[in-house]
Coordinates of C-alpha atoms in Angstrom, one line a residue:
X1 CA 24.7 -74.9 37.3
X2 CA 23.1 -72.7 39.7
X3 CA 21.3 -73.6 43.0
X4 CA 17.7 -75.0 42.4
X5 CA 14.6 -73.0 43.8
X6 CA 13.0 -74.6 47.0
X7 CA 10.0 -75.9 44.7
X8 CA 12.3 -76.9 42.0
X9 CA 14.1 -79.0 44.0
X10 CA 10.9 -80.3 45.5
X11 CA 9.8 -81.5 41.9
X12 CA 13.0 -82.9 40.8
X13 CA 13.3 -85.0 43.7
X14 CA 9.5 -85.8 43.4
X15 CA 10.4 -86.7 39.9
X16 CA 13.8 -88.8 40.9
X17 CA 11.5 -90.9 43.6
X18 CA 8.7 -91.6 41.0
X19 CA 11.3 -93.5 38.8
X20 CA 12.6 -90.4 37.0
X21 CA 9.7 -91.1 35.0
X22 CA 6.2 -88.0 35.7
X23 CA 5.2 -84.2 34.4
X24 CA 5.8 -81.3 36.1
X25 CA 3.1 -78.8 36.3
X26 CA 4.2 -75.0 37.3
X27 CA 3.1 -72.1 36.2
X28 CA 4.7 -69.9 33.8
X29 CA 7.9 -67.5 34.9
X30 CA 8.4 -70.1 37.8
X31 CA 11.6 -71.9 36.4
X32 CA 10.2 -75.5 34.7
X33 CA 13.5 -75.5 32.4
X34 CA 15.5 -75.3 35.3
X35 CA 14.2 -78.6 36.6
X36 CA 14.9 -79.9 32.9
X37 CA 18.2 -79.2 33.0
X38 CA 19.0 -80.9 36.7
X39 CA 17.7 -83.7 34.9
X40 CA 19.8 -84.0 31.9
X41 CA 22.5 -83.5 34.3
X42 CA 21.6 -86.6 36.4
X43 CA 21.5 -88.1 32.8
X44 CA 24.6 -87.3 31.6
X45 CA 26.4 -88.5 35.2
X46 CA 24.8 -92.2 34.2
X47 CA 26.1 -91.4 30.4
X48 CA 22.4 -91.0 29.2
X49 CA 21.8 -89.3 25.9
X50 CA 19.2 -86.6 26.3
X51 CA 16.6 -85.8 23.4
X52 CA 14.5 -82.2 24.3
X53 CA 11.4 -81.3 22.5
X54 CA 10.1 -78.2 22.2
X55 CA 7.0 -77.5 19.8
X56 CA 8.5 -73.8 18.5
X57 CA 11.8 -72.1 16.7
X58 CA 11.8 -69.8 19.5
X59 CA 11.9 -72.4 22.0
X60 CA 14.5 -74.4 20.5
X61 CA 16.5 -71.4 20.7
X62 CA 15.9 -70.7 24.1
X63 CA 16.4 -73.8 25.2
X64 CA 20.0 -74.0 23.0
X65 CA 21.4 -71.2 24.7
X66 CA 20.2 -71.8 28.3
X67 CA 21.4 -75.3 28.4
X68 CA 24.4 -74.1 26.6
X69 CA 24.9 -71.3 29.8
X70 CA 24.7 -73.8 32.7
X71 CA 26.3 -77.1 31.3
X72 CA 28.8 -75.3 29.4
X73 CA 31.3 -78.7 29.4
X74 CA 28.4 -80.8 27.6
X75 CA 28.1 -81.1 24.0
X76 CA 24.5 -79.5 22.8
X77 CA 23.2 -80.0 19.6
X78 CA 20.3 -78.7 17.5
X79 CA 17.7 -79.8 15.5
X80 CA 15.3 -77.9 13.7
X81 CA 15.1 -74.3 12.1
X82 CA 17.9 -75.5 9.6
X83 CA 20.5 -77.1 12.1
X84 CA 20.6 -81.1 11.4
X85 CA 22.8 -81.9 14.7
X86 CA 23.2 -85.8 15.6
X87 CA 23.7 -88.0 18.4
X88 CA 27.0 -88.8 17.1
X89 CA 28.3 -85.1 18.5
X90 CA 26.0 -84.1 20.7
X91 CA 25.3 -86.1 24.1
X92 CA 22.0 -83.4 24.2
X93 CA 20.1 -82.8 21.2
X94 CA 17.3 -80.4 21.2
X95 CA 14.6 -80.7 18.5
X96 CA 11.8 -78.8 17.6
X97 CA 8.4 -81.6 17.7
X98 CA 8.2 -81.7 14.0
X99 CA 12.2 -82.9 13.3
X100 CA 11.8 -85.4 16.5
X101 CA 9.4 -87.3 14.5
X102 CA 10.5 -87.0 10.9
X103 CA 11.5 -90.0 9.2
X104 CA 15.2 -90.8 9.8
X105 CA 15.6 -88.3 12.9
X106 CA 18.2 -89.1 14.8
X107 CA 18.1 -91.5 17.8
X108 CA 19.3 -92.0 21.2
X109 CA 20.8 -94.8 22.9
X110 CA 18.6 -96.8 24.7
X111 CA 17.5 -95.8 27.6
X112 CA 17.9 -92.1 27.4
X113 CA 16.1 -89.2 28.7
X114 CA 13.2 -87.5 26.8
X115 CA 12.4 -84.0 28.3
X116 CA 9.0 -82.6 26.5
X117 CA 8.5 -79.0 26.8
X118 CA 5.1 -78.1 26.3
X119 CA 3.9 -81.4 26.9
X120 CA 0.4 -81.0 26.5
X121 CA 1.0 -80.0 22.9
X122 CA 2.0 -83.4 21.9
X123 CA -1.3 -85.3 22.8
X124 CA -2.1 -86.2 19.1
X125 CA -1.2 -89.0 16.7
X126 CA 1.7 -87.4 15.3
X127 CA 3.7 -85.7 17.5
X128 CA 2.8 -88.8 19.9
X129 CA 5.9 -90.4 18.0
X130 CA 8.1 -89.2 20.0
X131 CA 7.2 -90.8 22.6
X132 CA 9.6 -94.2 22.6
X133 CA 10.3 -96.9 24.6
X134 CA 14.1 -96.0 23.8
X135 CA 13.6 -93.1 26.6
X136 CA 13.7 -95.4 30.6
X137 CA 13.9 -91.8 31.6
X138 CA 11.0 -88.6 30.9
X139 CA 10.3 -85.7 32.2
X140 CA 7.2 -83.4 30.7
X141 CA 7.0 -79.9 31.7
X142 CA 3.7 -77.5 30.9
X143 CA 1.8 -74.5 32.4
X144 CA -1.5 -76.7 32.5
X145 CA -1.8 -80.3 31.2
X146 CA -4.9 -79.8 29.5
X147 CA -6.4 -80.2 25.9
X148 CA -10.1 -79.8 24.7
X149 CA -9.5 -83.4 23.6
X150 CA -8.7 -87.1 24.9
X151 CA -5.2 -86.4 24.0
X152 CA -3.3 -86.1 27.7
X153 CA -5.9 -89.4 28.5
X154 CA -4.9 -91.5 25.4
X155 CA -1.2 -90.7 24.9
X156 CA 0.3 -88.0 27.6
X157 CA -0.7 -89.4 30.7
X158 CA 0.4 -93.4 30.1
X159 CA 3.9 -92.5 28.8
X160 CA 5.0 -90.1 31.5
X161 CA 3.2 -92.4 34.2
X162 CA 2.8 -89.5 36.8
X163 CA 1.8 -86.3 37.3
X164 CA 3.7 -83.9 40.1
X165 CA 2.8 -80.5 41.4
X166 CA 5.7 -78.2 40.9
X167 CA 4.5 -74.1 41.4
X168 CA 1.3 -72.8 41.4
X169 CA 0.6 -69.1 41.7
X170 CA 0.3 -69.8 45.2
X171 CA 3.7 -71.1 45.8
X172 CA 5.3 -69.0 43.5
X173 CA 3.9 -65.7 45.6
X174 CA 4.6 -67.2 48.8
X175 CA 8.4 -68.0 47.4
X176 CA 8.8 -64.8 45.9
X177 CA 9.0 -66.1 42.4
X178 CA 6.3 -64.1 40.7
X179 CA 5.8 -60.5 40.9
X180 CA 2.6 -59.2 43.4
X181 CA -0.3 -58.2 41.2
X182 CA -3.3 -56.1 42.0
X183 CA -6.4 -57.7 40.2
X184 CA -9.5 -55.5 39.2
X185 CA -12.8 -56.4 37.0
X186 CA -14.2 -53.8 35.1
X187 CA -17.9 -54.1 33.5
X188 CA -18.1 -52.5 29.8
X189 CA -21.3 -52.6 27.8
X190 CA -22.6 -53.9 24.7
X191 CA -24.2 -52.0 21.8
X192 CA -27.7 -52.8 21.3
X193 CA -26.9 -54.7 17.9
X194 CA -23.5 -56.7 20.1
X195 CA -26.4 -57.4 23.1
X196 CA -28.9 -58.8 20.2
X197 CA -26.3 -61.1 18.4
X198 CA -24.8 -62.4 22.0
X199 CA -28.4 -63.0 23.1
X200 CA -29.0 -64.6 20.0
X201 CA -25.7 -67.3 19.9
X202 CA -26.5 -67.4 23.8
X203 CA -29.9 -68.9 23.0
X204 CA -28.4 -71.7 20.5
X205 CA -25.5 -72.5 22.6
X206 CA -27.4 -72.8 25.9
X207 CA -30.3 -75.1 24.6
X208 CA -27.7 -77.5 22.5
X209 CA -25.6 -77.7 25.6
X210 CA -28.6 -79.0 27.4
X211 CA -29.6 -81.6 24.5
X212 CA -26.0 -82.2 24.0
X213 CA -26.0 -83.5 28.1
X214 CA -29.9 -84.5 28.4
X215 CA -29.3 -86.8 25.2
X216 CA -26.3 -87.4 24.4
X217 CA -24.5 -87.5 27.9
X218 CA -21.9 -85.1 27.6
X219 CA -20.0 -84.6 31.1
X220 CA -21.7 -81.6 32.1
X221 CA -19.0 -80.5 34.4
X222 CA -15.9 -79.7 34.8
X223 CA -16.6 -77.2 31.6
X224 CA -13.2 -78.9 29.8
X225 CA -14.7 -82.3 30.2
X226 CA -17.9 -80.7 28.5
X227 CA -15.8 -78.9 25.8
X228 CA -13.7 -83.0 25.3
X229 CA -16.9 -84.9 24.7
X230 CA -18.4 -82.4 22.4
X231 CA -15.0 -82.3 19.7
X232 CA -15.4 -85.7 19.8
X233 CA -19.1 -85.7 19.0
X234 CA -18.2 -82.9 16.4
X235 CA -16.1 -85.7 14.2
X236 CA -19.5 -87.2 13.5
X237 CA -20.7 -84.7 11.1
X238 CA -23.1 -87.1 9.6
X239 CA -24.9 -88.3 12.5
X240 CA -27.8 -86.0 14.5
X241 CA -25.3 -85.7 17.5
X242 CA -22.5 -84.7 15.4
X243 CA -24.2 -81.8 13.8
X244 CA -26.0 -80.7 17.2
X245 CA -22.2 -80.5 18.7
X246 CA -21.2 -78.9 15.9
X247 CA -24.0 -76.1 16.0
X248 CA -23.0 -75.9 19.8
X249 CA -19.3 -75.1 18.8
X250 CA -20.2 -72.4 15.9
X251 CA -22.3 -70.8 18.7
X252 CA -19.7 -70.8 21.3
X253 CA -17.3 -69.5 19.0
X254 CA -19.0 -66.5 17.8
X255 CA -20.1 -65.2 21.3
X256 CA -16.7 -66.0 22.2
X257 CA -15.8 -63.2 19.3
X258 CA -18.4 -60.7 20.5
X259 CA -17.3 -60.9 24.0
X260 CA -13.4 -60.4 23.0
X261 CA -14.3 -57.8 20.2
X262 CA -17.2 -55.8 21.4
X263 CA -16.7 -51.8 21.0
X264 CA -16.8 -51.7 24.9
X265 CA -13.6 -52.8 25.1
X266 CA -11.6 -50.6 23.0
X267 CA -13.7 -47.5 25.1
X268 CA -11.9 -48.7 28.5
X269 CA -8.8 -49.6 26.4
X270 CA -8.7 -46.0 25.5
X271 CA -9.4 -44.6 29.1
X272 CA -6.2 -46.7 29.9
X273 CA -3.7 -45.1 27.2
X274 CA -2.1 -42.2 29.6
X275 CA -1.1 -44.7 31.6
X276 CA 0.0 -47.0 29.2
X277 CA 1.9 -43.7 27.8
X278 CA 3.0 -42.9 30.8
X279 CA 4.6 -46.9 31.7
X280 CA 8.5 -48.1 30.8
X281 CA 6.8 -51.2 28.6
X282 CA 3.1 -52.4 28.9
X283 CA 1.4 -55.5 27.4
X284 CA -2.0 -56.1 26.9
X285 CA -3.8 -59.3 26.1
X286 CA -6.8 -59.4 23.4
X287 CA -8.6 -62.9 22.4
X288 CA -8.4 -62.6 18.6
X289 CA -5.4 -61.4 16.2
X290 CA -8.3 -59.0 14.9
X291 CA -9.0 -57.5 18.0
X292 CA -5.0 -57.4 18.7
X293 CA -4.7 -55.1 15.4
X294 CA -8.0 -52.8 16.4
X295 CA -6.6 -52.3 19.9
X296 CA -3.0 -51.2 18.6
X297 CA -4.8 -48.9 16.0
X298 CA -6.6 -47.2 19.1
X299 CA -3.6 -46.7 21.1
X300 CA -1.3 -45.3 18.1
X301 CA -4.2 -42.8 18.0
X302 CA -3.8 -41.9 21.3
X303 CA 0.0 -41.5 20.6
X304 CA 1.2 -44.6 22.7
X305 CA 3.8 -46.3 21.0
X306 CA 2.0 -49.7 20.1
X307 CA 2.0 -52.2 17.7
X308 CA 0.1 -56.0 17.7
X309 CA 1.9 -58.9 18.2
X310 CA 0.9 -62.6 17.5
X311 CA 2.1 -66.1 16.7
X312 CA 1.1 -65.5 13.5
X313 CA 4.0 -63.1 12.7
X314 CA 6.7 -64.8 11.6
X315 CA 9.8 -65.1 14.1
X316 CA 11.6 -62.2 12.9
X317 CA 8.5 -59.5 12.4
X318 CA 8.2 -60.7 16.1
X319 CA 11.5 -60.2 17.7
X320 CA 11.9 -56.3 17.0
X321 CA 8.9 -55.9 18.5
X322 CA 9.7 -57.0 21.9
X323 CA 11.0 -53.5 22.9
X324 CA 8.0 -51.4 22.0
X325 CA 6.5 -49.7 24.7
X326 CA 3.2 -51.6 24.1
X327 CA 2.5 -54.2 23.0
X328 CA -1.4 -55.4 22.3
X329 CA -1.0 -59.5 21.9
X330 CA -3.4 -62.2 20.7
X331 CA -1.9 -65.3 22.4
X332 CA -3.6 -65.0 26.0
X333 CA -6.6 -67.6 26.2
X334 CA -9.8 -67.0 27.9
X335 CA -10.1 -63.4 26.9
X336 CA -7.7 -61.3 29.5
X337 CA -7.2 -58.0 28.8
X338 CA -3.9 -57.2 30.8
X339 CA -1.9 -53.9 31.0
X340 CA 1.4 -54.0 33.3
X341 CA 2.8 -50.8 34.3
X342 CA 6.3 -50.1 36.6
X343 CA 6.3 -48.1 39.1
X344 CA 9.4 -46.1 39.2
X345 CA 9.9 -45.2 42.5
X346 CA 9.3 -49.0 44.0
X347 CA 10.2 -51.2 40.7
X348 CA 7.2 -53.3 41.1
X349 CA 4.4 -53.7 38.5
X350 CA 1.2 -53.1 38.8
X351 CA -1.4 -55.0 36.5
X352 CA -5.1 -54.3 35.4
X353 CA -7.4 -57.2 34.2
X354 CA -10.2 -57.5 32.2
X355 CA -11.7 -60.6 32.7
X356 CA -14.3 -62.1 30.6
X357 CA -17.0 -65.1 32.6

């Protein structure tokens, strides 16, 4: 196995002092699998079996091979996407969420290691499962450890015990991890019928907000705190605060749309093509799957190579893709619009964002 990143090592060692037993949050394109796999290596030196959970088909994958490439002399099983590997020949054993917690999945010796990729995915009743008392040893790994429910509270947060800061942007800038980027915020306009219907589901979701606070006492702030209390209010459809929560969430939603879909958008998207033309491969960031299919449509027009990409292809419409020369993809939260673009001469890429408040 290769040498460890300064802030990989940090975490690992953060994680070996906390009773090999904490999450790791670092940001994505900063290494968290590598600090996964120093772990099942300290796991294997103590003849631990290792169980891996990853919440997608393409993870598992990744996973399989990468673990495969720097522990080549441990036996690496899969489970999941029609492999049915075991314990009984493989000392690590890497399982999508869903086989993890099917009835009769395999199981480790006690006292194993669990490593949870994607951590904060698993902060529900089900996939919870997983989480056993067989495992003395775990190690979560995630971008952010958040949810828009009590979900890292209730079930993420006891089992893993700690929480340790692995690579922010910050560090991973300062160590030369991620690529420089150059940041800009451009303004586009509504229509006057997108500026009416905003105003409009502005109005409702501003003045149940307030009731939903005044009333009710929703956490006014931080904004995810906000956004817990009211899906939990929502689950009361019967009561007055349930359907106040819920009339908050319809609002927020459909502004939410207009903001990612207004007409605006696809006018600076177009001002952008030449370049996008002009770039080795580009990827731009929409909010809906919709708005991902529009924005393609307005490139191809433009003649630049495009075509949308979402989790809701299946994984092998997807892979193919991966080479186009742009790709306009509806996975990004928070409505960024990014466009990346290399500059030949230097090698480094340059990045545009549109950034909705």
């Amino acid at each position: 196995m290769t040498e460890l990143r300064a802030w990989q090592k940090e975490a690992f060692e953060a994680w070996r002092a906390a009773g090999s037993r904490g999450i790791v949050e670092a940001v994505t394109g900063t290494g968290k699998t590598r600090v996964g796999v120093a772990a099942m290596l300290a796991a294997r030196s103590m003849n631990q079996h290792v169980l891996v959970v990853v919440p997608t088909i393409d993870l598992l994958e990744q996973w399989f091979t990468e673990v495969k490439h720097l522990l080549p002399s441990v036996s690496v099983g899969r489970r999941g996407n029609g492999h049915k590997d075991d314990f009984r020949h493989s000392s690590i054993l890497i399982s999508t969420i869903q086989s993890a917690i099917m009835r009769g999945a395999p199981q480790p010796r006690p006292g194993a290691l669990l490593v949870a990729d994607e951590v904060h995915r698993y902060g529900t009743d089900g996939f919870a499962r997983v989480f056993s008392d067989r495992f003395d040893h775990r190690l979560g790994l995630t971008a952010t450890l958040e949810r828009q429910d009590e979900g890292v509270d209730t079930y993420i947060r006891p089992y893993f015990e700690t929480t340790i800061a692995g690579c922010d942007f910050a560090r991973g800038r300062r160590d030369n991890v991620l690529a420089p980027v150059r940041v800009m915020t451009v303004a586009v306009e509504f229509t006057p019928d997108e500026r009416r219907k905003f105003d409009e589901h502005d109005a409702v979701a501003r003045d149940a907000r307030q009731q939903l606070i005044a009333q009710y006492r929703c956490t006014a702030a931080p904004f995810g705190a906000f956004m817990k209390d009211v899906a939990v209010l929502s689950e009361q459809r019967d009561l007055p605060e349930g359907r106040l929560a819920g009339r908050y969430m319809s609002a927020f939603s459909k502004r939410r749309s207009l903001l990612a879909d207004c007409a605006g958008k696809l006018s600076a998207l177009a001002v952008l093509a030449p370049a996008l033309a002009e770039s080795d491969r580009s990827i731009v960031f929409s909010e809906t799957k919709a708005s991902a299919e529009t924005g393609s449509a307005v490139l191809r027009e433009l003649g630049v190579k495009s075509s949308a990409y979402s989790s809701g292809l299946d994984r092998l419409a997807r892979t193919p893709r991966s080479s186009a020369v742009s790709r306009w993809g509806a996975d990004q939260p928070r409505g960024t619009a990014r466009a990346g673009r290399r500059d030949r001469r230097s090698g480094r890429r340059r990045r545009s964002h549109h950034r909705e408040q």
